PDB file of C-alpha atoms in Angstrom:
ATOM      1  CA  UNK A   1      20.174 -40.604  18.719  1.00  0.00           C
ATOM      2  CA  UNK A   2      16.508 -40.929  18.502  1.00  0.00           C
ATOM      3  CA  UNK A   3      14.120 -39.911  15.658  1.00  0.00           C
ATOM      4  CA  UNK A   4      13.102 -36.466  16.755  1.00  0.00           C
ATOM      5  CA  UNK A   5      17.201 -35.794  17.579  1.00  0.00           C
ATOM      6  CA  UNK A   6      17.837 -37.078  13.500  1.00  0.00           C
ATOM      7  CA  UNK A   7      15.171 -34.900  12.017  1.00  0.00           C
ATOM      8  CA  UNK A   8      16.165 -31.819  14.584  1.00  0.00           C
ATOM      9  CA  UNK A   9      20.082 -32.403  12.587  1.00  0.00           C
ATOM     10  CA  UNK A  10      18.618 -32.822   9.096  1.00  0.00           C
ATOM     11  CA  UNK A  11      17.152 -29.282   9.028  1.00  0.00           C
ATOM     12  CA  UNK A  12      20.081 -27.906  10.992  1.00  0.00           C
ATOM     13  CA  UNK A  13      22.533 -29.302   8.578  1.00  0.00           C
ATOM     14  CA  UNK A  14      21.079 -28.531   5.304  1.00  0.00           C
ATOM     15  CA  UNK A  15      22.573 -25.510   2.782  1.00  0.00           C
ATOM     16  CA  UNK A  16      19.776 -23.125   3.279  1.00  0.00           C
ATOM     17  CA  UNK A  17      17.015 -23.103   5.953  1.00  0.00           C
ATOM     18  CA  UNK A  18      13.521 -21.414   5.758  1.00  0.00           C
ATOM     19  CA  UNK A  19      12.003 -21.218   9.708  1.00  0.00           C
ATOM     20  CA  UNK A  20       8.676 -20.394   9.021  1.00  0.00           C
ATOM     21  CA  UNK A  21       6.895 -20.164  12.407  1.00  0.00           C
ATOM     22  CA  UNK A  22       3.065 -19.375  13.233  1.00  0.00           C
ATOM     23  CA  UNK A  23       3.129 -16.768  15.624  1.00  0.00           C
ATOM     24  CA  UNK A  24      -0.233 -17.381  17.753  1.00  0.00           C
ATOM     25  CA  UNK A  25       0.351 -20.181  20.557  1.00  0.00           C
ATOM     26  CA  UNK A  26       3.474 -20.938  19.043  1.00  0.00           C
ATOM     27  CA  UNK A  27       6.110 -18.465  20.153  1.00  0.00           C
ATOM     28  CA  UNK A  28       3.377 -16.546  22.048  1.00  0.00           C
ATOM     29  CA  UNK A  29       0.959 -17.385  25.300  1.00  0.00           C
ATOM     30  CA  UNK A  30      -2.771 -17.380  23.460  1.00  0.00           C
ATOM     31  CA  UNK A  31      -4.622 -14.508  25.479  1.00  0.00           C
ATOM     32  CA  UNK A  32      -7.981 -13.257  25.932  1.00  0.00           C
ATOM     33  CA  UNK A  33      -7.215 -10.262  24.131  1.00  0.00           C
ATOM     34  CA  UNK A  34      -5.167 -11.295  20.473  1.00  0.00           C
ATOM     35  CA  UNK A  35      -3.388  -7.495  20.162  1.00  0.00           C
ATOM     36  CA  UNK A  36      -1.820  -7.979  23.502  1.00  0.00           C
ATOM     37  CA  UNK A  37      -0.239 -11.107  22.557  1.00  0.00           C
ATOM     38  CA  UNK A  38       3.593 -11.068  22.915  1.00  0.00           C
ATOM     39  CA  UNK A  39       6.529 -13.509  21.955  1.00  0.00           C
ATOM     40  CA  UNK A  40       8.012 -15.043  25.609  1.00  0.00           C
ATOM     41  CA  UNK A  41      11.241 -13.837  25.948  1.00  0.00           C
ATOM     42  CA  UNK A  42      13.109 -17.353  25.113  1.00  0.00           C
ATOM     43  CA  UNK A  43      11.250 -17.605  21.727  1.00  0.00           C
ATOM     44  CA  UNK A  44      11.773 -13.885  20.807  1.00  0.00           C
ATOM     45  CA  UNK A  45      15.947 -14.869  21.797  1.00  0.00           C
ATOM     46  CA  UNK A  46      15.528 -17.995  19.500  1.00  0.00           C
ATOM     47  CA  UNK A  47      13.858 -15.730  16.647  1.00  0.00           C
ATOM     48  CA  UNK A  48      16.835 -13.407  17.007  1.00  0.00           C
ATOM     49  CA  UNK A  49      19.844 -16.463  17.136  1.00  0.00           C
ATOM     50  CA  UNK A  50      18.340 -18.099  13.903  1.00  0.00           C
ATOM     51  CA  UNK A  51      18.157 -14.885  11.744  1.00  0.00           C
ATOM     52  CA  UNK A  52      21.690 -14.129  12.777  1.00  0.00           C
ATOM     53  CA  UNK A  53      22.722 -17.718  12.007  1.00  0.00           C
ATOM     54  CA  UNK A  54      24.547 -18.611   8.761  1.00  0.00           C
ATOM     55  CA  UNK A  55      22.016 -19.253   5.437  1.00  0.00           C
ATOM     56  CA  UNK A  56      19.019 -19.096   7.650  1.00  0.00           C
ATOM     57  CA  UNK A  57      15.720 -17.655   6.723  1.00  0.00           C
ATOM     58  CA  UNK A  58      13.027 -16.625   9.345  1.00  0.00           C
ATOM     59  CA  UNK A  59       9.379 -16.120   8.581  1.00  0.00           C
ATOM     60  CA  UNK A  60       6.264 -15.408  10.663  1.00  0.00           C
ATOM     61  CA  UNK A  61       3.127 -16.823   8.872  1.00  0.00           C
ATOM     62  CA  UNK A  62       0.289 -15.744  10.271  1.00  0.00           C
ATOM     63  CA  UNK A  63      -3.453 -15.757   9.919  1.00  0.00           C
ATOM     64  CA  UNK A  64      -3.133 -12.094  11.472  1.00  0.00           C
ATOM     65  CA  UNK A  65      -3.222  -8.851   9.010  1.00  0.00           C
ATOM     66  CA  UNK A  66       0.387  -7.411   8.420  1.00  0.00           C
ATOM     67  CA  UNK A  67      -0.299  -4.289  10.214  1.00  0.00           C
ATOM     68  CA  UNK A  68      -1.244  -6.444  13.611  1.00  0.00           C
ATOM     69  CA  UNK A  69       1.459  -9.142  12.838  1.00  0.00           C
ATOM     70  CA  UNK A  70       4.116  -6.102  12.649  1.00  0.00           C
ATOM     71  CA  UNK A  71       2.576  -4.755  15.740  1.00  0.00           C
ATOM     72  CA  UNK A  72       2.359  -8.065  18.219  1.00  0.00           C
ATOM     73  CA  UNK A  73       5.764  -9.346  17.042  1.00  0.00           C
ATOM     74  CA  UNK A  74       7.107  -5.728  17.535  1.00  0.00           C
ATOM     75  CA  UNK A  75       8.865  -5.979  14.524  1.00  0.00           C
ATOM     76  CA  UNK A  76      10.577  -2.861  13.131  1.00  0.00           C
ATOM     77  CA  UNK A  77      11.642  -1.702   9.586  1.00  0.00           C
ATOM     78  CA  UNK A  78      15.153  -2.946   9.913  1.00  0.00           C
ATOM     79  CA  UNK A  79      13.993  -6.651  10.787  1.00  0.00           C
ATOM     80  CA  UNK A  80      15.429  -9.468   9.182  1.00  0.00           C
ATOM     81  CA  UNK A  81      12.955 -11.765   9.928  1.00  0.00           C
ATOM     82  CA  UNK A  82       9.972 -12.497   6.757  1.00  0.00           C
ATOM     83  CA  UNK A  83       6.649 -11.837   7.331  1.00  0.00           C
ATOM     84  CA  UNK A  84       3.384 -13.834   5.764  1.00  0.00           C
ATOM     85  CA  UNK A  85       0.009 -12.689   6.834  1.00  0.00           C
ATOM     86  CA  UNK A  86      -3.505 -13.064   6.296  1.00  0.00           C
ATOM     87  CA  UNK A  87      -2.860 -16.569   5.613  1.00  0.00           C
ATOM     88  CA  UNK A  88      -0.147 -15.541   2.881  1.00  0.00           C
ATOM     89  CA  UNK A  89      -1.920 -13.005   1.066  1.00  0.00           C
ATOM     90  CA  UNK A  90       0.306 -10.506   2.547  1.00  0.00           C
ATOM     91  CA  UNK A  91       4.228 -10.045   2.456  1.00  0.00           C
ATOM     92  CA  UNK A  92       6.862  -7.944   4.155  1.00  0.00           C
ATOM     93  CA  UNK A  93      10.326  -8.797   2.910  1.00  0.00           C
ATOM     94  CA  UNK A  94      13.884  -7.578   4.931  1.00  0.00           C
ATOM     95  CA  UNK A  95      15.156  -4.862   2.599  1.00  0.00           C
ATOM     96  CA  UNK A  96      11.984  -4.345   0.505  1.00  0.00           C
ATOM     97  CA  UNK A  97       8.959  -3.792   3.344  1.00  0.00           C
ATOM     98  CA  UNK A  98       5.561  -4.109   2.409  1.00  0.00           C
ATOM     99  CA  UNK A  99       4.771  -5.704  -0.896  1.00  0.00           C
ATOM    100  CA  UNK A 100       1.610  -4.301  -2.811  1.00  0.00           C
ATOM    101  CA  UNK A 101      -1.249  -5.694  -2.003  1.00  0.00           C
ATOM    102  CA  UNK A 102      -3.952  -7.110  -4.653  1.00  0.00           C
ATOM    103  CA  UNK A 103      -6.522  -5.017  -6.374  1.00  0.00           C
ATOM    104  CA  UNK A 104     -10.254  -5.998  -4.824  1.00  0.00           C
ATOM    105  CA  UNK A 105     -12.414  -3.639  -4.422  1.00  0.00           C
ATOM    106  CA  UNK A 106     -15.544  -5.092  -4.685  1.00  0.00           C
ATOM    107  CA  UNK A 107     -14.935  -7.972  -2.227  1.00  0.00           C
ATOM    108  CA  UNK A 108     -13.518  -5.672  -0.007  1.00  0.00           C
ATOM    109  CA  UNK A 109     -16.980  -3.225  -0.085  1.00  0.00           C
ATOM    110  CA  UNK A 110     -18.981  -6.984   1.092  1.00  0.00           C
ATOM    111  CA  UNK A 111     -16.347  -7.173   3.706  1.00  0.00           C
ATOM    112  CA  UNK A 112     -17.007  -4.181   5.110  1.00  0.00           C
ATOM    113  CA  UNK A 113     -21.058  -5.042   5.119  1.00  0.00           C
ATOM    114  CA  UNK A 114     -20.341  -8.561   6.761  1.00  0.00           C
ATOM    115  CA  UNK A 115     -18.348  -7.036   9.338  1.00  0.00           C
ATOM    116  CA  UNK A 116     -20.957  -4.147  10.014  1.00  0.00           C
ATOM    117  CA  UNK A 117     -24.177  -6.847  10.363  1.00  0.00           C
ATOM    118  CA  UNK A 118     -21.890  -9.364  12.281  1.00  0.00           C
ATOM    119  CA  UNK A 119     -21.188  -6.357  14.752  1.00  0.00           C
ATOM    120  CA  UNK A 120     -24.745  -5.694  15.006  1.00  0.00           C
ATOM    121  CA  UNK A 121     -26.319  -9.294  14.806  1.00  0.00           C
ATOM    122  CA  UNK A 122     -23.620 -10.436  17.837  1.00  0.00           C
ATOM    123  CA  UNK A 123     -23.969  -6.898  19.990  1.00  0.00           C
ATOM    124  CA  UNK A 124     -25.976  -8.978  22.550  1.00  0.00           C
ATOM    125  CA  UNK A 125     -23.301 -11.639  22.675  1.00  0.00           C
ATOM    126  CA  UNK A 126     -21.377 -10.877  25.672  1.00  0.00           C
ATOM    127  CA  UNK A 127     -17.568 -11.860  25.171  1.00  0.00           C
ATOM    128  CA  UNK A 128     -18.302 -12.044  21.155  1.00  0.00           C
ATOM    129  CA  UNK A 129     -15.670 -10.012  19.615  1.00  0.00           C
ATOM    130  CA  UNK A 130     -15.705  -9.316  15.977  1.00  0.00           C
ATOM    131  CA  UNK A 131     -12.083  -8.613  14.259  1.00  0.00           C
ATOM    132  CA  UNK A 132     -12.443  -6.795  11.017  1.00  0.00           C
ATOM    133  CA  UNK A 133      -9.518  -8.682   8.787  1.00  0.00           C
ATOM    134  CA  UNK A 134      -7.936  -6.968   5.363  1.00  0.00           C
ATOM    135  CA  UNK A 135      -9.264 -10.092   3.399  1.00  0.00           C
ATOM    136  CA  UNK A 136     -12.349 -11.361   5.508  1.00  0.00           C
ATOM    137  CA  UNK A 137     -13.968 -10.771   9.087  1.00  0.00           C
ATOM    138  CA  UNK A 138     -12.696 -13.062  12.424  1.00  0.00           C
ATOM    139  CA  UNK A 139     -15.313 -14.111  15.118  1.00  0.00           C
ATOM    140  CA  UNK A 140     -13.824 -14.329  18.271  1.00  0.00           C
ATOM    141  CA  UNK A 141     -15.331 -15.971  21.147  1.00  0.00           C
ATOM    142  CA  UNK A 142     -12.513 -16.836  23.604  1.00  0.00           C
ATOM    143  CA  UNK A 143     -14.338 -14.697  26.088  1.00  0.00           C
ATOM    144  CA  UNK A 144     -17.756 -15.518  25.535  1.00  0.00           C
ATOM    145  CA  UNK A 145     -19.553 -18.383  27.325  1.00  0.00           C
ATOM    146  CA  UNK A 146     -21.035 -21.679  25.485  1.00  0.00           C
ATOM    147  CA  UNK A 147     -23.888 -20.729  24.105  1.00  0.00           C
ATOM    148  CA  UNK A 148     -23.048 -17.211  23.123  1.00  0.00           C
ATOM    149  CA  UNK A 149     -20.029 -19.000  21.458  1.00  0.00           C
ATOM    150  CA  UNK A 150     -22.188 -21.612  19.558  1.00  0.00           C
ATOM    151  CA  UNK A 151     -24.730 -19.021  18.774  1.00  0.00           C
ATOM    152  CA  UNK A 152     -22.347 -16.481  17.269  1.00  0.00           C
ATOM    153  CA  UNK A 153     -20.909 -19.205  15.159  1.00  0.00           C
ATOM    154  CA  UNK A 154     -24.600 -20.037  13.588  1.00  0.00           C
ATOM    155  CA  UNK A 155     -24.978 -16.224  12.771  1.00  0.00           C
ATOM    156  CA  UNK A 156     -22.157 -15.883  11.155  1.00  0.00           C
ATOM    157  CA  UNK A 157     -22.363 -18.836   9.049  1.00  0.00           C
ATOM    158  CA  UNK A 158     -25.845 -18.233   8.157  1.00  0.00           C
ATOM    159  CA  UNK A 159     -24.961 -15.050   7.253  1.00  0.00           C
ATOM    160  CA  UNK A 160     -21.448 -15.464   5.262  1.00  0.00           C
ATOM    161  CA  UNK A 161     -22.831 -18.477   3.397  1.00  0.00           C
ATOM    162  CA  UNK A 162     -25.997 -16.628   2.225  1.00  0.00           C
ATOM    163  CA  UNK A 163     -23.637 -13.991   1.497  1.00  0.00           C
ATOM    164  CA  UNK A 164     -20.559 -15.017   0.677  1.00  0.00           C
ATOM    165  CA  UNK A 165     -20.989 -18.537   0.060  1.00  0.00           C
ATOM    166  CA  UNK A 166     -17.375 -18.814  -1.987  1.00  0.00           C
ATOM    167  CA  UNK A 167     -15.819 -16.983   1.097  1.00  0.00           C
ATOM    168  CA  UNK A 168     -12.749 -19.712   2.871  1.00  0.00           C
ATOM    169  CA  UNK A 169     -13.914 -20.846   6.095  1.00  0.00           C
ATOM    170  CA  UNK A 170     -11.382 -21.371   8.746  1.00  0.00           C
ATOM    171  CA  UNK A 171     -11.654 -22.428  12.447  1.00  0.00           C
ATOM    172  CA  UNK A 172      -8.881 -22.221  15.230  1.00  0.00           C
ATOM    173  CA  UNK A 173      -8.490 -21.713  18.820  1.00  0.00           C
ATOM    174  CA  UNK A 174     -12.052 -19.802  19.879  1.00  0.00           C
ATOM    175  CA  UNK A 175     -12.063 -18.188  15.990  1.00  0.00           C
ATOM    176  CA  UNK A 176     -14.187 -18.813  13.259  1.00  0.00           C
ATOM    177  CA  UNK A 177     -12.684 -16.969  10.023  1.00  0.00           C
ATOM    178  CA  UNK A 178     -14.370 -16.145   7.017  1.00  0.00           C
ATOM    179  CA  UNK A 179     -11.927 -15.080   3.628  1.00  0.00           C
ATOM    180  CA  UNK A 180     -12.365 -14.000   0.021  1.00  0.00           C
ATOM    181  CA  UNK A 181      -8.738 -14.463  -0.730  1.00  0.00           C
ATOM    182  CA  UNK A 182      -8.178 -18.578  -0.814  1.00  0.00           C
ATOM    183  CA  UNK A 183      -4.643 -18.619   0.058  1.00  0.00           C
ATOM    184  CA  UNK A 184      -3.476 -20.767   2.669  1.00  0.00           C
ATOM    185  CA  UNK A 185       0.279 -20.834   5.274  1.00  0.00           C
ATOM    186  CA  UNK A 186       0.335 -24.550   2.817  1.00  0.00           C
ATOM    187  CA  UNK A 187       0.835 -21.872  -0.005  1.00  0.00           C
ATOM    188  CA  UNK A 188       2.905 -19.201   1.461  1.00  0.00           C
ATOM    189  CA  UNK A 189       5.445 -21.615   3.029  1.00  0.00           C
ATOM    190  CA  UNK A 190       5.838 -22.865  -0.525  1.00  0.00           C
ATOM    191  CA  UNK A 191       6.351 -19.753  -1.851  1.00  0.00           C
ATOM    192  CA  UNK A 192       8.372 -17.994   1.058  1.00  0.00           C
ATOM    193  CA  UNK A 193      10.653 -21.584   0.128  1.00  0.00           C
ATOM    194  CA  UNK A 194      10.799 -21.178  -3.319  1.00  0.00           C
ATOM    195  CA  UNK A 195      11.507 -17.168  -2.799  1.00  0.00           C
ATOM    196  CA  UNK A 196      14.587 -18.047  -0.592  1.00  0.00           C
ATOM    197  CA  UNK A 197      15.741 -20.814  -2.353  1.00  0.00           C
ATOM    198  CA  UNK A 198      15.473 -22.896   0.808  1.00  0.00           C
ATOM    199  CA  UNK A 199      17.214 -26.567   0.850  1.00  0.00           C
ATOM    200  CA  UNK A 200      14.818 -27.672   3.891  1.00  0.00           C
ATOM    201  CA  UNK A 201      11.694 -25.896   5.545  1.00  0.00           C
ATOM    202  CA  UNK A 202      11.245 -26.179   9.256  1.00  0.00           C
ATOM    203  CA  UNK A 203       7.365 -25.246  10.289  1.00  0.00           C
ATOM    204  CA  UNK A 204       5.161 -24.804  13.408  1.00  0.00           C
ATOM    205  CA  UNK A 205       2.018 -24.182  14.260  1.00  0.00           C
ATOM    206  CA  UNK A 206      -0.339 -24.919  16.953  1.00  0.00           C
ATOM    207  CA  UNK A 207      -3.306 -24.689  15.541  1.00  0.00           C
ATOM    208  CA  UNK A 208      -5.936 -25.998  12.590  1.00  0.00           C
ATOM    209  CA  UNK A 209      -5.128 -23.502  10.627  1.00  0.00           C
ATOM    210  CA  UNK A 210      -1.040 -24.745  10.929  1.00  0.00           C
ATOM    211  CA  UNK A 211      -2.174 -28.319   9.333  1.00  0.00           C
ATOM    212  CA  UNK A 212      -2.035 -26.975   5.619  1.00  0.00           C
ATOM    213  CA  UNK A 213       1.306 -26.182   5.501  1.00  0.00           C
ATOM    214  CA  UNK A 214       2.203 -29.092   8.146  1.00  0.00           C
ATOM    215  CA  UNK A 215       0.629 -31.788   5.264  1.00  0.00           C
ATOM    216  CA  UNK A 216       2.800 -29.682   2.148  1.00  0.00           C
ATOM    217  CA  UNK A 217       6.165 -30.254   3.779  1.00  0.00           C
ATOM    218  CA  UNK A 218       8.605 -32.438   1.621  1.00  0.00           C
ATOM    219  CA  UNK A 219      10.688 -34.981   2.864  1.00  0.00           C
ATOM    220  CA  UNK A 220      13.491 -33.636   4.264  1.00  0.00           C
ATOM    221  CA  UNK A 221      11.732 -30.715   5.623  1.00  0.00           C
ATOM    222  CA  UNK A 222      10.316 -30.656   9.565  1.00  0.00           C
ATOM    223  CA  UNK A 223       7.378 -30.055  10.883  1.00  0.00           C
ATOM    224  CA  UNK A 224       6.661 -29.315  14.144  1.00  0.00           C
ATOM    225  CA  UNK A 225       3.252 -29.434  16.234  1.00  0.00           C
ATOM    226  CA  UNK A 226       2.495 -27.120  19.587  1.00  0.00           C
ATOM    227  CA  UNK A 227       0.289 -28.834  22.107  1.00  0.00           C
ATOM    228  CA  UNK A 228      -1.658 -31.893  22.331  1.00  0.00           C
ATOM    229  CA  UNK A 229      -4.635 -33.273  19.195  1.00  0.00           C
ATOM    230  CA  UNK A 230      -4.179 -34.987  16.208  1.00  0.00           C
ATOM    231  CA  UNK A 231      -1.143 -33.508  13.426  1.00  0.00           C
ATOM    232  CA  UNK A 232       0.521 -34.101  10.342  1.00  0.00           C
ATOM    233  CA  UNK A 233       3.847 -32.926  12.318  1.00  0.00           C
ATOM    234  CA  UNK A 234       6.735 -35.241  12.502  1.00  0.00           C
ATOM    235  CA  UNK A 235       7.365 -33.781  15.672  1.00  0.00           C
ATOM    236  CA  UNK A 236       5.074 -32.903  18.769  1.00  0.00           C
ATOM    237  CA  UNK A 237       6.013 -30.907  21.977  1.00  0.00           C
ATOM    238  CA  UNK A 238       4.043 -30.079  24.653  1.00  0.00           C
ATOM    239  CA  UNK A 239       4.299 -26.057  24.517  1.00  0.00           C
ATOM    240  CA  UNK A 240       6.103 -23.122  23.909  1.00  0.00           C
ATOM    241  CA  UNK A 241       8.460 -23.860  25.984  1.00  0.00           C
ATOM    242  CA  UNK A 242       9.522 -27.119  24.683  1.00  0.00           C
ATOM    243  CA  UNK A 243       8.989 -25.803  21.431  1.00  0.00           C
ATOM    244  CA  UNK A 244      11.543 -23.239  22.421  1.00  0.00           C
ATOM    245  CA  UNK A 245      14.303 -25.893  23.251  1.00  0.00           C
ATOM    246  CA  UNK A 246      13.985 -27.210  19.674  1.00  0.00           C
ATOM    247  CA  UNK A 247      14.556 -23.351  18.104  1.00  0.00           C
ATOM    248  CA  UNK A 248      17.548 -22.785  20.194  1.00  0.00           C
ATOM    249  CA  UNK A 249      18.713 -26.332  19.050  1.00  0.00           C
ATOM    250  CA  UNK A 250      18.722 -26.038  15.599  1.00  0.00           C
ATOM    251  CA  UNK A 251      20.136 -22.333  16.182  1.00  0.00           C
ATOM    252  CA  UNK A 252      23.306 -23.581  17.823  1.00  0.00           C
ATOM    253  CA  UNK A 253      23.681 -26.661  15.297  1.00  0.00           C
ATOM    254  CA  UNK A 254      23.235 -23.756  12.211  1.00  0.00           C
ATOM    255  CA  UNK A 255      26.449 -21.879  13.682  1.00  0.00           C
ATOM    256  CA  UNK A 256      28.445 -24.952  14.585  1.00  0.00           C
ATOM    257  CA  UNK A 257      28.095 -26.390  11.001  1.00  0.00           C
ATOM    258  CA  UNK A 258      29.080 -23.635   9.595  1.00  0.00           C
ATOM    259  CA  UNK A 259      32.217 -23.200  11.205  1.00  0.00           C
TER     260      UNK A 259
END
């Protein structure tokens, strides 16, 4: 058995299991436009087989806003699957829905400015594309050339750190995000875990933004890295697909223990 095939068992076997998966590149192809973005049909299967399994726990946790997360991972009211977005700022729980979201006005009247002058400061930017977020503003420049790319980036830093210089700053593929809330997917897998009562957390991501939670993971949990670069993952597959082989894995190792 080799290391990968021991670690894949450890999570499989434990009492309770939190799957808490980034959505983004991870069970979905990363496209040019980010609402069209779909789970393949293998991952969305593998989603389906571990919330069915025995003491299992799935959770999306996403840098997206709830209302897009609900919308690209098509997920309906009578889903069993967890949802963390914007970073973990914002929860929808099977049973419950929607949890109330925090009180903040004021941060949420500069949002609104940033995103208006980063719309009009970028306008000339062809293939700029700015995302207005619940918490913060997203600069997207996946299909914008070099320089309008680098020189998007400059205006909005220029502007968010004169601005909003406590604001988080977060990169990831062709994004540059800007926050006023500080949470992080480090902080909502911890909390999604502690919610659950999870024995042993299973993560993935793909991207930058995935490393927080990848470096919180306790030993005995496993975390898993999408594509190539540097990770704190235990584990590293090439993409979705292989990423999808590891899902289905623990899924049928969940059921068979339990029997």
């Amino acid at each position: 058995m080799t290391a990968a095939d021991a670690a894949i068992e450890a999570v499989s076997t434990t009492a309770v299991l939190l799957v808490a998966l980034d959505f983004d590149g991870t069970l979905a192809p990363l496209v040019d436009d980010p609402m069209t973005a779909r789970m393949t049909p293998r991952a969305r299967a593998a989603v389906d087989a571990l919330a069915a399994a025995p003491d299992t726990v799935v959770a999306l946790v996403s840098g997206r806003s709830l209302g897009h997360l609900r919308e690209i991972a098509e997920h309906d009211d009578d889903s069993p699957v967890w949802l963390a977005a914007s970073h973990g700022v914002q929860y929808w729980v099977p049973g419950t829905g929607e949890e109330p979201a925090p009180d903040d006005a004021e941060h949420l009247s500069l949002r609104d400015r940033l995103q208006a002058e980063l719309e009009r400061r970028t306008a000339h930017a062809t293939g700029v594309w700015i995302e207005p977020k619940e918490f913060g503003v997203g600069v997207h420049t996946r299909r914008a050339d070099a320089t309008d790319a680098a020189e998007a980036r400059e205006i909005a830093d220029a502007l968010v750190g004169a601005e909003a210089p406590r604001w988080r700053r977060r990169t990831g593929h062709d994004i540059l995000e800007f926050a006023f809330r500080h949470e992080g997917k480090d902080s909502a897998v911890e909390r999604l875990r502690e919610r659950v009562g999870a024995t042993a957390v299973l993560f993935a991501g793909d991207d930058v933004t995935d490393e927080d939670a990848l470096r919180s993971l306790s030993a005995g949990d496993l975390g898993i890295h999408i594509g190539s670069g540097e990770t704190a993952a235990d584990l590293k597959v090439a993409d979705i697909d292989a990423f999808v082989d590891v899902l289905e894995a623990v899924a049928h190792q969940r059921v068979a223990h339990a029997q």
